[in-house]
Structure formats: structure tokens, C-alpha cells
mmCIF file with all atom_site columns, C-alpha atoms in Angstrom:
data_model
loop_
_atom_site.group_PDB
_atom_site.id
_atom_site.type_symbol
_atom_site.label_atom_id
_atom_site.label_alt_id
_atom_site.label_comp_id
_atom_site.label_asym_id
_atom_site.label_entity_id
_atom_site.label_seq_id
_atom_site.pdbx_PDB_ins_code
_atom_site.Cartn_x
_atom_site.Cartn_y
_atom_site.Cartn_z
_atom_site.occupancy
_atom_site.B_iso_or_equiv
_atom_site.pdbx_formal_charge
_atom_site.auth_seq_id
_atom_site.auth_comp_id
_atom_site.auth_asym_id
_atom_site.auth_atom_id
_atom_site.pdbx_PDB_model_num
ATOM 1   C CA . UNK X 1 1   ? 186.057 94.218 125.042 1.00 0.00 ? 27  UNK X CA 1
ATOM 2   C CA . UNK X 1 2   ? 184.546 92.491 128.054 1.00 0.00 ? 28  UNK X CA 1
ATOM 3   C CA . UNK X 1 3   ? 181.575 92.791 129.752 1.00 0.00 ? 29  UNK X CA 1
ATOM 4   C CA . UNK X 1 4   ? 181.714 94.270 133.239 1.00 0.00 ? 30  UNK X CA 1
ATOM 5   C CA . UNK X 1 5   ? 181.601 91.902 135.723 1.00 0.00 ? 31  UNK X CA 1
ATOM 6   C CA . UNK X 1 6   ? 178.283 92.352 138.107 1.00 0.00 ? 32  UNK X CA 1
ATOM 7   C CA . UNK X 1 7   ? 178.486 91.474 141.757 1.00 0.00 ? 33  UNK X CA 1
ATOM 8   C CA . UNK X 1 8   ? 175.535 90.000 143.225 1.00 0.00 ? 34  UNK X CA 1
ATOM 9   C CA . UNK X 1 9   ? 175.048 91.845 146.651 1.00 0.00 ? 35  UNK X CA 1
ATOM 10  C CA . UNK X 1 10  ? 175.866 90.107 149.751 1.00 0.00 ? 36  UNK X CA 1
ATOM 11  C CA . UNK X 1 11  ? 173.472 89.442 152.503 1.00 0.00 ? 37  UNK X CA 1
ATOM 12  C CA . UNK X 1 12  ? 174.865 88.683 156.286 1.00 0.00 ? 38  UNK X CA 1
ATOM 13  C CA . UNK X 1 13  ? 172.758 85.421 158.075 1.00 0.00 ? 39  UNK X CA 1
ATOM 14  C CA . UNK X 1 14  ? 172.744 85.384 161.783 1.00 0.00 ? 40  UNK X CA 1
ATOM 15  C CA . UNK X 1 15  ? 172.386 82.502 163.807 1.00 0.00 ? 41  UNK X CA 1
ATOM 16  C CA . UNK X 1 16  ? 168.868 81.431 164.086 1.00 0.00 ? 42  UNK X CA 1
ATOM 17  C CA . UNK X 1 17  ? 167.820 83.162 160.777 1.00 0.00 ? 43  UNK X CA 1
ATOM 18  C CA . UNK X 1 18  ? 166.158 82.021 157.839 1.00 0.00 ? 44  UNK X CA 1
ATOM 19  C CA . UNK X 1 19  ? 166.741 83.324 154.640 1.00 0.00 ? 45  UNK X CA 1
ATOM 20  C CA . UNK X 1 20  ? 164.470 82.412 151.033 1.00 0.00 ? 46  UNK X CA 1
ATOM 21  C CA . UNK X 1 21  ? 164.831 84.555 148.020 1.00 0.00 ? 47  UNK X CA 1
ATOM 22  C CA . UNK X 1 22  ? 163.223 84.627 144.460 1.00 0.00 ? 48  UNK X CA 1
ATOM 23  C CA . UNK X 1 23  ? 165.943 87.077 143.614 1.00 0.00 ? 49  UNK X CA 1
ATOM 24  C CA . UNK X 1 24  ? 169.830 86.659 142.889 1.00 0.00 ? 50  UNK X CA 1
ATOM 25  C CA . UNK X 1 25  ? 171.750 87.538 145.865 1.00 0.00 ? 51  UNK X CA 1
ATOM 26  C CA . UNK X 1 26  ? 174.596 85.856 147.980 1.00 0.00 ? 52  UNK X CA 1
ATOM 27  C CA . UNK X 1 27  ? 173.993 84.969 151.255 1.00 0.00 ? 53  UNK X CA 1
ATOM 28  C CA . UNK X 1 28  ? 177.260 84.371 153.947 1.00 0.00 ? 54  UNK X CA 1
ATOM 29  C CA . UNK X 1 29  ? 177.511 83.027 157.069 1.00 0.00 ? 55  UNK X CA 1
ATOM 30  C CA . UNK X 1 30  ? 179.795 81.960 159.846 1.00 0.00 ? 56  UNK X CA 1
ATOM 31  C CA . UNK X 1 31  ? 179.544 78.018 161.616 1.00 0.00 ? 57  UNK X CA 1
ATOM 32  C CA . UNK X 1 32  ? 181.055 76.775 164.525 1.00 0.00 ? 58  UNK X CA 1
ATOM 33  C CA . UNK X 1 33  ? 178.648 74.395 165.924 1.00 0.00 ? 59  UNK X CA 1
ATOM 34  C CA . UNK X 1 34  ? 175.747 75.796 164.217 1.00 0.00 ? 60  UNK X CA 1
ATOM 35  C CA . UNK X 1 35  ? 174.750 74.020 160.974 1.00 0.00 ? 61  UNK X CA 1
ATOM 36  C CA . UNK X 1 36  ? 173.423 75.715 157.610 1.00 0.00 ? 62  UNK X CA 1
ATOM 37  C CA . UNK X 1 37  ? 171.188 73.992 155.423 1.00 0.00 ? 63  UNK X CA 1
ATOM 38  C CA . UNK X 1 38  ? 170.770 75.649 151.565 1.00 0.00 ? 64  UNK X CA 1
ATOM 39  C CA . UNK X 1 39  ? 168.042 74.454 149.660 1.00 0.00 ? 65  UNK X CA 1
ATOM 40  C CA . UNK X 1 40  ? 167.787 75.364 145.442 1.00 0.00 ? 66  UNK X CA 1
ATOM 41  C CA . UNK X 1 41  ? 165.395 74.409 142.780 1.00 0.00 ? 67  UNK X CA 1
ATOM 42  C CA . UNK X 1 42  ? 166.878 75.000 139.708 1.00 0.00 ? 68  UNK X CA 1
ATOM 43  C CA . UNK X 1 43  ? 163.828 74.994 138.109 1.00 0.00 ? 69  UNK X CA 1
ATOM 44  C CA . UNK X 1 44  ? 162.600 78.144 139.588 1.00 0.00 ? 70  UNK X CA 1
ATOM 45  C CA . UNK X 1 45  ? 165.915 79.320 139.880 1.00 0.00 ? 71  UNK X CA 1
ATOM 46  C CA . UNK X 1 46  ? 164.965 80.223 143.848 1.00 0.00 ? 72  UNK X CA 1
ATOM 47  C CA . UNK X 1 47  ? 167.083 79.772 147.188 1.00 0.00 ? 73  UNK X CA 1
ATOM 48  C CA . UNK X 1 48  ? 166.854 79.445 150.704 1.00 0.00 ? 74  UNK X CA 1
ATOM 49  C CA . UNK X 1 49  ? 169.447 79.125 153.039 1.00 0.00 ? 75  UNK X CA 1
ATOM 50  C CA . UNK X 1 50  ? 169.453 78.381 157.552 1.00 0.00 ? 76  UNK X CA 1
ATOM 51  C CA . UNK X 1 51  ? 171.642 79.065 160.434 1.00 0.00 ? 77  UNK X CA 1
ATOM 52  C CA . UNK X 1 52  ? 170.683 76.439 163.200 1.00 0.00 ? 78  UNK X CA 1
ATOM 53  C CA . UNK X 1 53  ? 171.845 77.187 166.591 1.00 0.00 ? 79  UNK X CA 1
ATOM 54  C CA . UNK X 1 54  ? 169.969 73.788 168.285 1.00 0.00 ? 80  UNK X CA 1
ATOM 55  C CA . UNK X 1 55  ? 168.824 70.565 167.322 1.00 0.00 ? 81  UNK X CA 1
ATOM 56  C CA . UNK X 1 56  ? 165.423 70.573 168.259 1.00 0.00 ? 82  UNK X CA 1
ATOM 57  C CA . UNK X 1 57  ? 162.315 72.466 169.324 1.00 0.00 ? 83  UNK X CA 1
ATOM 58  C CA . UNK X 1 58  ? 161.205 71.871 172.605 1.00 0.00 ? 84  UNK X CA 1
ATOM 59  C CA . UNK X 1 59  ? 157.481 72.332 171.168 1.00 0.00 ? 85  UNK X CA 1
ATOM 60  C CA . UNK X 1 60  ? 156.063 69.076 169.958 1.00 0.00 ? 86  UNK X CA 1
ATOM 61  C CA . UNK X 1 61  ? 154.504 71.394 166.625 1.00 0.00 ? 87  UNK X CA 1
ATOM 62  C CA . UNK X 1 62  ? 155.774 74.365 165.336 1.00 0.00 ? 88  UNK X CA 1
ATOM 63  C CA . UNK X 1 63  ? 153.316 77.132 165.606 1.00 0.00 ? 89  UNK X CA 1
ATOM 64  C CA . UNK X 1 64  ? 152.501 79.962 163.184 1.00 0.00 ? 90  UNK X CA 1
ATOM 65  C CA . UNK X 1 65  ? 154.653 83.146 164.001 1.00 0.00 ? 91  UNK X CA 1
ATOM 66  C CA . UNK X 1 66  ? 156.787 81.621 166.516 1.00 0.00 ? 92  UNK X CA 1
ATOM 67  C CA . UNK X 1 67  ? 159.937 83.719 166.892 1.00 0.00 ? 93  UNK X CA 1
ATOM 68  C CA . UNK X 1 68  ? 161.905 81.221 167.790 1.00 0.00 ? 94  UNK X CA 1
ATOM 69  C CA . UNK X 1 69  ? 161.163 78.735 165.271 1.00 0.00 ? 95  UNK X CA 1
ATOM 70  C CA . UNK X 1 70  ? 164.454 79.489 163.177 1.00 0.00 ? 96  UNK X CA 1
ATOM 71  C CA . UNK X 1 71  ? 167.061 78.211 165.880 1.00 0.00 ? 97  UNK X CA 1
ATOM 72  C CA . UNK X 1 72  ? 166.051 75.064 165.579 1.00 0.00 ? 98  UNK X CA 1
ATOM 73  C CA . UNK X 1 73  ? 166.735 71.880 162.752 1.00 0.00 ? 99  UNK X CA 1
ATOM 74  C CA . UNK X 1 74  ? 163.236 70.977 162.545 1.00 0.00 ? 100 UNK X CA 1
ATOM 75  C CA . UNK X 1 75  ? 161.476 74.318 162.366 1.00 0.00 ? 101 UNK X CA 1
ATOM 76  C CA . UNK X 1 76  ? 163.938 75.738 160.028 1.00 0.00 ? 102 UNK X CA 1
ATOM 77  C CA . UNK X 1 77  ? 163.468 72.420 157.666 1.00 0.00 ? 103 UNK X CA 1
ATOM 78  C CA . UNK X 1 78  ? 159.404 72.508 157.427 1.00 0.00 ? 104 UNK X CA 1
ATOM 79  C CA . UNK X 1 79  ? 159.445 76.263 157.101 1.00 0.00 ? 105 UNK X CA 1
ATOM 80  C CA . UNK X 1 80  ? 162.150 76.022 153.941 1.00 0.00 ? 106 UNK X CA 1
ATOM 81  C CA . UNK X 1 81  ? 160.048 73.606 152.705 1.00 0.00 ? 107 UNK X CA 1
ATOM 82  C CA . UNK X 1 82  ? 156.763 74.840 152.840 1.00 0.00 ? 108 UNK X CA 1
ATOM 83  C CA . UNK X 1 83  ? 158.071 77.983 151.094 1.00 0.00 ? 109 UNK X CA 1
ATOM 84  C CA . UNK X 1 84  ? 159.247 76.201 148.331 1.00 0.00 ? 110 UNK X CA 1
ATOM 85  C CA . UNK X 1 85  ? 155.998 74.300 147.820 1.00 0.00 ? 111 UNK X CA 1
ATOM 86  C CA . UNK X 1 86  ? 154.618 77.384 147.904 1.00 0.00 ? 112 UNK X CA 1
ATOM 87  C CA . UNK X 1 87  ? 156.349 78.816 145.254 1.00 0.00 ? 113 UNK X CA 1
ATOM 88  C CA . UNK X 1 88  ? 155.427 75.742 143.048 1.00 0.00 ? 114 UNK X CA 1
ATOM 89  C CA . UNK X 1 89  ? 158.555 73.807 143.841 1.00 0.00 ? 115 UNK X CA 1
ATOM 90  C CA . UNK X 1 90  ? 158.298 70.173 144.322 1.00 0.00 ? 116 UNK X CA 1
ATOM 91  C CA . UNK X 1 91  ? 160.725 68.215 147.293 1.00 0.00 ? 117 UNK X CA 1
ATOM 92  C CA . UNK X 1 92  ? 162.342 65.840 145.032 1.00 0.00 ? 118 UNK X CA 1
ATOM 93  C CA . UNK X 1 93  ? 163.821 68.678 142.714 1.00 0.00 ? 119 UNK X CA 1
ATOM 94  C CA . UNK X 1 94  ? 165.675 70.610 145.757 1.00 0.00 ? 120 UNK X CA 1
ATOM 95  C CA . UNK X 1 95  ? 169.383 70.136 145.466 1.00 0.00 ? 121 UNK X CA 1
ATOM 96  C CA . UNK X 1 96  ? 170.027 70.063 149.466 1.00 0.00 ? 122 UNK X CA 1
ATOM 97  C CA . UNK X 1 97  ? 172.883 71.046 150.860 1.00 0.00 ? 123 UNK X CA 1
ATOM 98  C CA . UNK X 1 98  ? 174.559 70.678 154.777 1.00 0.00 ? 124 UNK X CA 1
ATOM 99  C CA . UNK X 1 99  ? 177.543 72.065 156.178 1.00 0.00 ? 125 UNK X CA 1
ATOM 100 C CA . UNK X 1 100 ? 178.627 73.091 159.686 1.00 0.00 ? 126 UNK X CA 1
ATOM 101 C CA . UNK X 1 101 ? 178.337 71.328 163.128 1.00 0.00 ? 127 UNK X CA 1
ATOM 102 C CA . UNK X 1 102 ? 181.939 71.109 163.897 1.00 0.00 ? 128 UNK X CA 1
ATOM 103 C CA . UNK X 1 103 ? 183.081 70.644 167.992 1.00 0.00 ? 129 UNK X CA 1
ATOM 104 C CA . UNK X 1 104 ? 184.677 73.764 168.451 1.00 0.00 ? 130 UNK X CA 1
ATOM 105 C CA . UNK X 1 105 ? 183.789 73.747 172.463 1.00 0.00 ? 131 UNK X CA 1
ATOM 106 C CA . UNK X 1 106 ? 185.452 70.184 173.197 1.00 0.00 ? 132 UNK X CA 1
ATOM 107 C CA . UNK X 1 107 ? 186.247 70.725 176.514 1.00 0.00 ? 133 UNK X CA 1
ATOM 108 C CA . UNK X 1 108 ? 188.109 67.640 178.255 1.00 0.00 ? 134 UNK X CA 1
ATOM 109 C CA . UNK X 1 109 ? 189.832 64.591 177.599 1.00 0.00 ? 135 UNK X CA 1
ATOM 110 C CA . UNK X 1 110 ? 186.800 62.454 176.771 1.00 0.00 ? 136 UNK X CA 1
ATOM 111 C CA . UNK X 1 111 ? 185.781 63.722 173.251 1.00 0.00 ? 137 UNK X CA 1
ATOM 112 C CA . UNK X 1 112 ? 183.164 61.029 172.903 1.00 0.00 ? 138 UNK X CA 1
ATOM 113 C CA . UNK X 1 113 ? 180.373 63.322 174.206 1.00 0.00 ? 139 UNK X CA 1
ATOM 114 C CA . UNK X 1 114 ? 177.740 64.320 172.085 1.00 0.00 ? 140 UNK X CA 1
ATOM 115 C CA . UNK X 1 115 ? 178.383 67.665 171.348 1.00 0.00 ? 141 UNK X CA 1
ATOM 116 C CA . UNK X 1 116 ? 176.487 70.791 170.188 1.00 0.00 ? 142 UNK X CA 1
ATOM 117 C CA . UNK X 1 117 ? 177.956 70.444 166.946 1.00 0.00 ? 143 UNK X CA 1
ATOM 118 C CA . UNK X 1 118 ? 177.025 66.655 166.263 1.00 0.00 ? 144 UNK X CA 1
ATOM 119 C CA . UNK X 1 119 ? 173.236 67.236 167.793 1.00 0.00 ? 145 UNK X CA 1
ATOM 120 C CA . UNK X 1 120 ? 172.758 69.531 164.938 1.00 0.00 ? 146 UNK X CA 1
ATOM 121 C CA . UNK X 1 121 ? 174.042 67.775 162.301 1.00 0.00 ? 147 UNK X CA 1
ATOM 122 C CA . UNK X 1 122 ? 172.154 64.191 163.299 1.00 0.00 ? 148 UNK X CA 1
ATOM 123 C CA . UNK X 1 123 ? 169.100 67.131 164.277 1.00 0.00 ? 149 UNK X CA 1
ATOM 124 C CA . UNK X 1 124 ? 169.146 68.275 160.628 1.00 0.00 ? 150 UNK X CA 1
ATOM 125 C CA . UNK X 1 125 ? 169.966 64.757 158.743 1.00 0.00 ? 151 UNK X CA 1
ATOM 126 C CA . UNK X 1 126 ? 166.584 63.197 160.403 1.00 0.00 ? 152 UNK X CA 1
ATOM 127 C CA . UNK X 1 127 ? 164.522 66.376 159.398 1.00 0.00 ? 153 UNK X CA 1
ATOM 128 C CA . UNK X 1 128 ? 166.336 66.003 156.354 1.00 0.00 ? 154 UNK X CA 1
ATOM 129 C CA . UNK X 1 129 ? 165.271 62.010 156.127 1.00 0.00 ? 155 UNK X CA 1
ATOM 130 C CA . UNK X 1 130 ? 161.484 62.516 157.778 1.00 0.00 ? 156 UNK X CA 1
ATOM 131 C CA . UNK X 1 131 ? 160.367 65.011 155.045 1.00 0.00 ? 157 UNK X CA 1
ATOM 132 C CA . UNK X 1 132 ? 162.106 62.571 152.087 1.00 0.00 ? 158 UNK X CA 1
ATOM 133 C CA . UNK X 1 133 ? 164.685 64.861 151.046 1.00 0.00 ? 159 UNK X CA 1
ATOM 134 C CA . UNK X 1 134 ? 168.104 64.188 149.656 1.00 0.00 ? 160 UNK X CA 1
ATOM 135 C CA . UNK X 1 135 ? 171.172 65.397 150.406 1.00 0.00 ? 161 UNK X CA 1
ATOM 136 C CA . UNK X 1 136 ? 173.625 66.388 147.389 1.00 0.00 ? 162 UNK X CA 1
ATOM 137 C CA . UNK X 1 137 ? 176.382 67.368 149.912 1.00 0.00 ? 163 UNK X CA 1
ATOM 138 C CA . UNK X 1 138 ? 177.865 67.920 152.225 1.00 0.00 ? 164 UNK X CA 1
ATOM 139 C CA . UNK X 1 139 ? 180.700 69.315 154.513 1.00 0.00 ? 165 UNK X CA 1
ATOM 140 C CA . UNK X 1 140 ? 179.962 68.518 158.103 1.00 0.00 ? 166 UNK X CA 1
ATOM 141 C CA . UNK X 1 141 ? 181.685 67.636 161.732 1.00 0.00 ? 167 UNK X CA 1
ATOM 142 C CA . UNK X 1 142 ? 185.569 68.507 162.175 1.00 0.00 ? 168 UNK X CA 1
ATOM 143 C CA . UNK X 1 143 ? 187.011 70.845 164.827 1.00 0.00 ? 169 UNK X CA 1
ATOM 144 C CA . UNK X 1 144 ? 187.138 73.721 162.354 1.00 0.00 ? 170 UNK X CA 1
ATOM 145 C CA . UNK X 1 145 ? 184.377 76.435 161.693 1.00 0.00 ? 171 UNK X CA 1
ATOM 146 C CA . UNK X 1 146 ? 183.239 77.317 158.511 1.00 0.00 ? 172 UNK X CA 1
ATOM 147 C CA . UNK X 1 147 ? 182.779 80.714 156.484 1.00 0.00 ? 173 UNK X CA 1
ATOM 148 C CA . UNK X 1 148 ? 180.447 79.604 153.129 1.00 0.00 ? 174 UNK X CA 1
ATOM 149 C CA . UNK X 1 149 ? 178.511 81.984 150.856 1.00 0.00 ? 175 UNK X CA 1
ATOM 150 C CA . UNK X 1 150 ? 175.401 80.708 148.934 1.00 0.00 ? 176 UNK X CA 1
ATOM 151 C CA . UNK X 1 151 ? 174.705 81.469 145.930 1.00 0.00 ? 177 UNK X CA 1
ATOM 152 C CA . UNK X 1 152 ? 170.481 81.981 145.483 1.00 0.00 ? 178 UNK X CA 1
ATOM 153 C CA . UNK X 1 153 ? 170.745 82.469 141.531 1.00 0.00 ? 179 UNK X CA 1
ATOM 154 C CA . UNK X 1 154 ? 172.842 78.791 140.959 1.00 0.00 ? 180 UNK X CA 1
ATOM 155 C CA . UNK X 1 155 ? 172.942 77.061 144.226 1.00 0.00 ? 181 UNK X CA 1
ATOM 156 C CA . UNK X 1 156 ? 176.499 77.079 144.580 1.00 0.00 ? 182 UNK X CA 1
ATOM 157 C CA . UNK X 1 157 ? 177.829 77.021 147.983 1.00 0.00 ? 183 UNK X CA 1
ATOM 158 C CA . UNK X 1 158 ? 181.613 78.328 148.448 1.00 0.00 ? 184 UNK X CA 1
ATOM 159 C CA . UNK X 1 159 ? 183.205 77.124 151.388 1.00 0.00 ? 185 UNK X CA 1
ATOM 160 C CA . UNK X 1 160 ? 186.278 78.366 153.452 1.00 0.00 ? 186 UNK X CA 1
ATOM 161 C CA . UNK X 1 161 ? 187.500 76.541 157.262 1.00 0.00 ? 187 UNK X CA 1
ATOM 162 C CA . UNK X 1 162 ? 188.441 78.662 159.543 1.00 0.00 ? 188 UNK X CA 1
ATOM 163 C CA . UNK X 1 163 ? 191.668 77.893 161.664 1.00 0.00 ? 189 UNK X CA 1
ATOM 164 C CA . UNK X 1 164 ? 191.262 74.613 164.214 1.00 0.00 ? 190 UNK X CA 1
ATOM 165 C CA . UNK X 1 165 ? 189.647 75.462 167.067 1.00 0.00 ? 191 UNK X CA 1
ATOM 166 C CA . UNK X 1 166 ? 192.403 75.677 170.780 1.00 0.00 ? 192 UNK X CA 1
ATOM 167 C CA . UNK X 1 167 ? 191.044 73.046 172.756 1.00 0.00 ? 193 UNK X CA 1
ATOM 168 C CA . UNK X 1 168 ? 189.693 74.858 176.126 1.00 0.00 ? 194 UNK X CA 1
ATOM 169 C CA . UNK X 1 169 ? 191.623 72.770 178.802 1.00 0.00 ? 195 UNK X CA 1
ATOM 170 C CA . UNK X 1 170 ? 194.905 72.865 176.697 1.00 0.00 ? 196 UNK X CA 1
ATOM 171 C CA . UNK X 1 171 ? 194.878 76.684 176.278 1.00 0.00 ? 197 UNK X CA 1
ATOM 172 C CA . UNK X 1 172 ? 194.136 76.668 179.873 1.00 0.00 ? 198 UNK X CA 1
ATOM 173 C CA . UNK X 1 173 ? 197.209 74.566 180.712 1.00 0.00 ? 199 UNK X CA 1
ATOM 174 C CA . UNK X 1 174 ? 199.504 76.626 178.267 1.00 0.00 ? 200 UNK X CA 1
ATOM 175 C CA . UNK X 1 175 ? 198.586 80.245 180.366 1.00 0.00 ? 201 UNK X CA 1
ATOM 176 C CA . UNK X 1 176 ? 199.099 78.568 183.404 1.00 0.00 ? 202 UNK X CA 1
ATOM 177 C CA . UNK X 1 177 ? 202.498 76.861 182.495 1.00 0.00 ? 203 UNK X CA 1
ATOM 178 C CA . UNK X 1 178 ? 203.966 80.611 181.327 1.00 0.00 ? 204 UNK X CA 1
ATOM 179 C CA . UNK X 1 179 ? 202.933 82.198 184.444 1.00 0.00 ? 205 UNK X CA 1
ATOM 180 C CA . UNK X 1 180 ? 204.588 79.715 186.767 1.00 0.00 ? 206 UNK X CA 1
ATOM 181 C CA . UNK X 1 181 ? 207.543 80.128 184.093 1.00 0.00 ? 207 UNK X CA 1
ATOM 182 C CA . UNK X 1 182 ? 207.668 84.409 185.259 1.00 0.00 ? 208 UNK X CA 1
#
């Protein structure tokens, strides 16, 4: 006979939420340009996991109880961080994990902007780099979004791209070439 199989439950992450957890649970969340960070110590068997909307805070420290802090690379980093310290955790045992920051508005013929999507990722890898952590993986850039679910209790991250993004302009050009067609 087998056992019955238990689901962890599954937790929804917003953009510009933080989410750190001492308990087993999954945590999912959708990326365009946004970029998630998941942190694990195996150790302590404890999980946190970000949804970045923006590189940076426009602050030059992040303050106590700011509402705001969560949006950004930098605040998200230090506050994941800290909790794990915290919780007796040391930075060179966090398996770190990125994923996200694809260019899902591209807009025009000359891709080489810097987009949303590429701010956050170089936003998160020099947070990343200033606080001496190392990345274990990662699945990053692209013109595809990104469903993943983290797993708190293991660290696993399950990953799943969403269809390639319609470039604005030639969606635009596409309506406009069936209505002169009518």
C-alpha cells in the first residue's frame, strides 16, 4: 500500500512582495520583467523567495518599515538576508537562486535599449555580488515570461515559460494591415 501523497499548500507572490518561511509551503509566481530571487539554507531547512518590480531604490538606505522597500533589487536582497542571519543562517550556506527579467515590452526596431527586464537582472546580480553571495542558478533574460513555484522545505525551484511575448509595433502593424484588407 502507499502512502498518501501530501500537498504542500500553495502561496500566491505579488509583485513587490517578499516572502520567508520556517515552514514547508510552495510559493508561485508570475515574471515578465520582474525578477525573483529564492534564497534556501538547507541547514535550517528555511526559504525565502522575491518578486522585484525595479532595479533600485531611489533612497540611498533602506529604512525600517518602508512599504516600498520590496519592489526593489536591493531592498529585497538585504531584507532576505538579514532574516536569514537572523534565524542563525550564515551567507555562504544560501543556495541562491535568479530567474526572470525577460523583455517582454520591446517596443521598436532598436532592441539594444536597456530594458526593464535587463535593469533588474544586472540590479539583482550586483546586490547579489556586494553582499558576497553566490549564485547556484539561474534562468534569466529571453523574451518569454516565466511561471516558477519554490519549494521552502527543499529549495527546489520548478520552472515553466510562458508563450513569446508579440512584439508591440509588429502586433500593431498586423491590426492595421487586416483593416485596410476589409
Amino acid at each position: 500500500m502507499k502512502a498518501p501523497r501530501t500537498e504542500l499548500p500553495l502561496l500566491y507572490l505579488q509583485p513587490g512582495e517578499l516572502y520567508f518561511s520556517e515552514t514547508p509551503v510552495r510559493v508561485a509566481t508570475v515574471l515578465g520583467s520582474c525578477v525573483s530571487v529564492t534564497m534556501y539554507c538547507a541547514r535550517l531547512v528555511i526559504g525565502s523567495i522575491c518578486h522585484i518590480l525595479l532595479p533600485r531604490c531611489r533612497r540611498k538606505a533602506c529604512i525600517p518599515n518602508c512599504e516600498d522597500a520590496f519592489r526593489y533589487a536591493d531592498c529585497s536582497i538585504k531584507a532576505m538576508i538579514a532574516w536569514f542571519i537572523d534565524k542563525g543562517a550564515y551567507p555562504a550556506e544560501l543556495e541562491v537562486k535568479v530567474f526572470g527579467g525577460s523583455d517582454i515590452l520591446v517596443t521598436g526596431p532598436d532592441r539594444r535599449n536597456v530594458s526593464v527586464g535587463k535593469q533588474n537582472i544586472e540590479a539583482a546580480r550586483q546586490a547579489l555580488l556586494r553582499e558576497g553571495l553566490k549564485l547556484h542558478a539561474s534562468h534569466i533574460g529571453g523574451t518569454s515570461g516565466r511561471k516558477i513555484i519554490f519549494s521552502t522545505q527543499t529549495g527546489e525551484v520548478l520552472m515553466k515559460r510562458i508563450r513569446k511575448t508579440v512584439h508591440i509595433e509588429e502586433d500593431l502593424c498586423r491590426r492595421q494591415a487586416l483593416k485596410q484588407e476589409y
